[in-house]
Coordinates of N, CA, C and O in Angstrom, one line a residue:
N1 N 15.8 -41.0 -16.9 CA 14.1 -40.6 -17.2 C 13.8 -40.0 -18.5 O 14.7 -41.1 -19.5
A2 N 12.8 -39.7 -19.1 CA 12.5 -40.3 -20.5 C 13.0 -39.4 -21.4 O 13.2 -40.1 -22.6
E3 N 13.5 -38.1 -20.9 CA 13.6 -37.3 -21.3 C 15.7 -37.9 -21.9 O 15.7 -37.7 -23.3
D4 N 16.2 -38.3 -21.0 CA 17.1 -38.8 -21.2 C 17.7 -39.6 -22.3 O 18.4 -39.5 -23.0
L5 N 16.4 -40.3 -22.2 CA 16.4 -41.8 -23.4 C 16.5 -41.5 -24.6 O 16.6 -41.5 -25.3
R6 N 15.2 -40.5 -24.9 CA 15.1 -39.8 -25.9 C 16.9 -38.9 -26.5 O 17.0 -39.3 -27.7
R7 N 17.1 -38.4 -25.5 CA 18.5 -37.9 -25.8 C 20.0 -38.4 -26.4 O 20.4 -38.7 -27.4
I8 N 19.6 -39.8 -25.5 CA 20.3 -40.9 -25.6 C 20.5 -41.4 -27.2 O 21.3 -42.0 -28.0
D9 N 18.9 -42.3 -27.6 CA 18.5 -42.7 -28.5 C 19.1 -41.8 -29.6 O 19.6 -41.7 -31.0
A10 N 18.6 -40.2 -29.9 CA 18.8 -39.3 -30.8 C 20.3 -39.5 -31.4 O 21.1 -39.5 -32.3
E11 N 21.2 -39.7 -30.3 CA 23.0 -39.4 -30.7 C 23.0 -40.7 -30.8 O 24.3 -41.2 -31.8
L12 N 22.4 -42.1 -30.8 CA 22.6 -43.3 -31.2 C 22.1 -43.6 -32.5 O 22.3 -44.6 -33.3
S13 N 21.2 -42.5 -33.3 CA 20.7 -42.8 -34.4 C 21.3 -42.7 -35.6 O 21.1 -44.0 -36.5
P14 N 22.6 -42.3 -35.6 CA 23.3 -42.9 -37.0 C 24.1 -44.3 -37.1 O 23.9 -44.9 -38.2
L15 N 24.1 -44.8 -35.8 CA 24.6 -46.0 -35.1 C 23.7 -47.1 -35.4 O 23.8 -48.0 -36.1
W16 N 22.4 -46.7 -35.1 CA 21.0 -47.5 -35.6 C 20.9 -47.4 -36.6 O 20.2 -49.1 -37.4
E17 N 21.4 -46.4 -37.8 CA 20.8 -46.5 -39.1 C 21.7 -47.2 -39.9 O 21.1 -48.0 -40.7
V18 N 23.1 -47.8 -39.4 CA 24.0 -48.3 -40.3 C 23.8 -49.8 -39.7 O 23.9 -50.6 -40.3
F19 N 23.8 -50.2 -38.6 CA 23.1 -51.2 -38.2 C 22.3 -51.9 -39.0 O 22.1 -53.0 -39.5
Q20 N 21.2 -51.3 -39.2 CA 19.9 -51.2 -40.1 C 20.3 -52.0 -41.1 O 19.6 -52.8 -42.2
I21 N 21.0 -50.6 -41.8 CA 21.4 -50.9 -43.7 C 22.2 -51.9 -43.4 O 22.2 -52.9 -44.5
F22 N 23.5 -52.1 -43.4 CA 24.8 -53.0 -43.5 C 24.3 -54.4 -42.3 O 25.4 -55.7 -42.7
G23 N 23.6 -54.5 -41.4 CA 23.4 -55.8 -40.8 C 24.4 -55.9 -39.2 O 25.5 -55.0 -39.4
S24 N 23.9 -56.0 -37.8 CA 24.5 -56.0 -36.8 C 25.8 -56.0 -36.8 O 26.8 -55.6 -36.3
L25 N 26.1 -57.6 -37.2 CA 27.2 -58.7 -37.4 C 28.1 -57.7 -38.1 O 29.6 -57.5 -37.5
R26 N 28.1 -57.4 -39.3 CA 29.2 -56.4 -40.2 C 29.6 -55.2 -39.5 O 31.1 -55.4 -39.6
V27 N 29.0 -54.9 -39.2 CA 29.1 -53.2 -38.3 C 30.1 -53.7 -37.1 O 30.5 -53.1 -37.0
M28 N 29.2 -54.5 -36.2 CA 30.3 -55.0 -34.9 C 31.9 -55.3 -35.2 O 32.5 -54.8 -35.1
Y29 N 31.8 -55.6 -36.9 CA 33.1 -56.3 -37.2 C 33.9 -55.0 -37.5 O 35.0 -54.8 -37.4
V30 N 33.3 -54.0 -37.8 CA 34.0 -52.7 -38.4 C 34.1 -52.3 -36.9 O 35.5 -51.7 -37.4
L31 N 33.4 -52.0 -35.9 CA 33.7 -51.5 -34.9 C 34.8 -51.7 -34.1 O 35.4 -51.3 -33.1
L32 N 35.0 -52.8 -34.1 CA 36.3 -53.8 -33.6 C 37.4 -53.5 -34.0 O 38.3 -53.5 -33.3
D33 N 37.4 -53.4 -35.2 CA 38.6 -53.0 -35.7 C 38.5 -51.7 -35.8 O 40.2 -51.1 -35.2
L34 N 37.9 -51.1 -35.8 CA 37.8 -49.0 -35.5 C 38.5 -49.1 -34.0 O 39.3 -48.2 -33.6
L35 N 37.7 -49.9 -33.1 CA 38.8 -50.0 -31.4 C 39.9 -50.0 -31.5 O 40.1 -50.3 -30.0
G36 N 40.5 -50.7 -32.3 CA 41.5 -51.9 -31.7 C 41.0 -52.5 -31.4 O 42.4 -53.3 -30.6
L37 N 40.4 -53.2 -31.5 CA 40.4 -54.4 -30.4 C 40.3 -55.9 -31.2 O 40.4 -57.2 -31.0
G38 N 41.3 -55.6 -32.4 CA 40.9 -56.9 -33.2 C 41.1 -56.7 -34.4 O 39.8 -55.9 -34.7
K39 N 41.2 -57.5 -35.6 CA 40.8 -57.8 -36.8 C 40.4 -58.9 -37.0 O 41.7 -59.8 -37.4
M40 N 39.1 -59.2 -37.3 CA 38.9 -60.7 -37.2 C 38.0 -60.3 -38.9 O 37.7 -59.4 -39.3
E41 N 38.2 -61.8 -39.5 CA 37.2 -62.5 -40.4 C 35.5 -62.6 -40.0 O 35.9 -63.5 -39.1
L42 N 34.7 -62.2 -40.5 CA 33.6 -62.4 -40.7 C 33.6 -64.1 -40.8 O 34.2 -64.2 -42.0
P43 N 32.4 -64.8 -39.9 CA 32.3 -66.3 -40.9 C 31.5 -66.3 -42.1 O 30.8 -65.2 -42.5
R44 N 32.0 -67.1 -42.6 CA 31.7 -67.8 -44.3 C 30.5 -67.5 -44.3 O 29.8 -68.2 -43.2
P45 N 29.6 -67.1 -45.0 CA 29.6 -66.5 -46.2 C 29.4 -65.2 -46.1 O 29.5 -64.7 -47.5
I46 N 29.2 -64.6 -45.1 CA 29.0 -63.4 -45.0 C 30.6 -62.6 -45.0 O 31.5 -62.8 -44.8
Q47 N 30.4 -61.7 -46.4 CA 30.9 -60.4 -46.4 C 31.6 -59.2 -45.6 O 30.2 -58.8 -45.2
R48 N 32.5 -58.6 -45.6 CA 32.9 -57.9 -45.1 C 32.5 -56.4 -45.9 O 32.1 -56.8 -47.2
L49 N 32.4 -55.6 -45.3 CA 31.9 -54.1 -45.9 C 32.9 -53.6 -46.4 O 33.9 -53.8 -46.1
G50 N 32.6 -52.9 -47.8 CA 33.6 -52.1 -48.6 C 34.1 -51.1 -48.0 O 33.7 -50.5 -46.6
T51 N 34.8 -50.2 -48.6 CA 35.1 -49.0 -48.4 C 34.1 -48.3 -47.6 O 34.8 -47.3 -47.0
E52 N 33.5 -47.7 -48.3 CA 32.2 -46.6 -48.6 C 32.0 -47.1 -47.7 O 31.2 -46.2 -46.6
A53 N 31.1 -48.1 -46.9 CA 30.4 -48.9 -46.1 C 31.0 -48.7 -44.7 O 30.8 -48.0 -43.3
R54 N 32.1 -48.8 -44.9 CA 33.3 -48.8 -43.4 C 33.4 -47.7 -43.3 O 33.6 -47.2 -41.9
E55 N 33.9 -46.4 -43.9 CA 33.8 -44.8 -43.8 C 32.3 -44.5 -43.0 O 32.3 -43.7 -42.2
R56 N 30.8 -45.1 -43.7 CA 29.9 -44.6 -43.3 C 29.9 -45.3 -41.5 O 29.1 -44.7 -40.7
V57 N 30.0 -46.5 -41.1 CA 29.7 -46.6 -40.0 C 31.1 -45.8 -39.1 O 30.4 -45.2 -38.1
A58 N 32.3 -45.3 -39.5 CA 33.0 -44.9 -39.2 C 32.7 -43.1 -38.4 O 32.7 -43.0 -37.3
A59 N 32.1 -43.0 -39.6 CA 31.4 -41.5 -39.6 C 30.3 -41.9 -38.3 O 30.2 -40.7 -37.5
A60 N 29.6 -43.0 -38.5 CA 28.3 -42.9 -37.8 C 29.0 -42.8 -35.9 O 28.3 -42.8 -35.0
A61 N 30.2 -43.6 -36.0 CA 30.8 -44.5 -34.4 C 31.5 -42.9 -34.4 O 31.8 -42.9 -33.4
E62 N 32.4 -42.1 -35.2 CA 33.0 -41.3 -34.6 C 32.3 -40.7 -33.6 O 33.1 -40.2 -32.3
P63 N 31.1 -39.7 -33.3 CA 30.9 -38.6 -32.2 C 30.8 -40.1 -30.7 O 31.4 -39.1 -29.6
L64 N 30.5 -41.0 -30.8 CA 31.1 -42.2 -29.7 C 32.3 -42.6 -29.5 O 32.6 -42.2 -27.8
L65 N 33.0 -42.6 -30.6 CA 34.4 -42.9 -30.0 C 35.2 -41.5 -29.3 O 36.3 -41.5 -29.1
A66 N 34.7 -40.5 -29.6 CA 35.4 -39.2 -29.5 C 35.2 -38.6 -27.9 O 35.7 -38.3 -27.3
S67 N 34.2 -39.3 -27.6 CA 33.9 -39.2 -26.0 C 34.9 -39.1 -25.3 O 35.1 -40.4 -25.2

C-alpha cells in the first residue's frame, strides 16, 4: 500500500542520497565490499570513492545491513 511505500522510501532515503551524490556504480562497488561479496576494481577511468565518501556510504547503508 502507499503508506508502506512511503515508509520504505524514507528508510532508503540516505542510500538514495549517496547514489545521487557519488553515482550508483561507485556506491554499488562500496556496498559489494561492505557486504563481503568481493573487492573489485571499478572499470577505468572511474575512480573509487575516497575514505570519507566510503564512510558516508557505510553510514547510509548501516540501518539496512543491521536488519
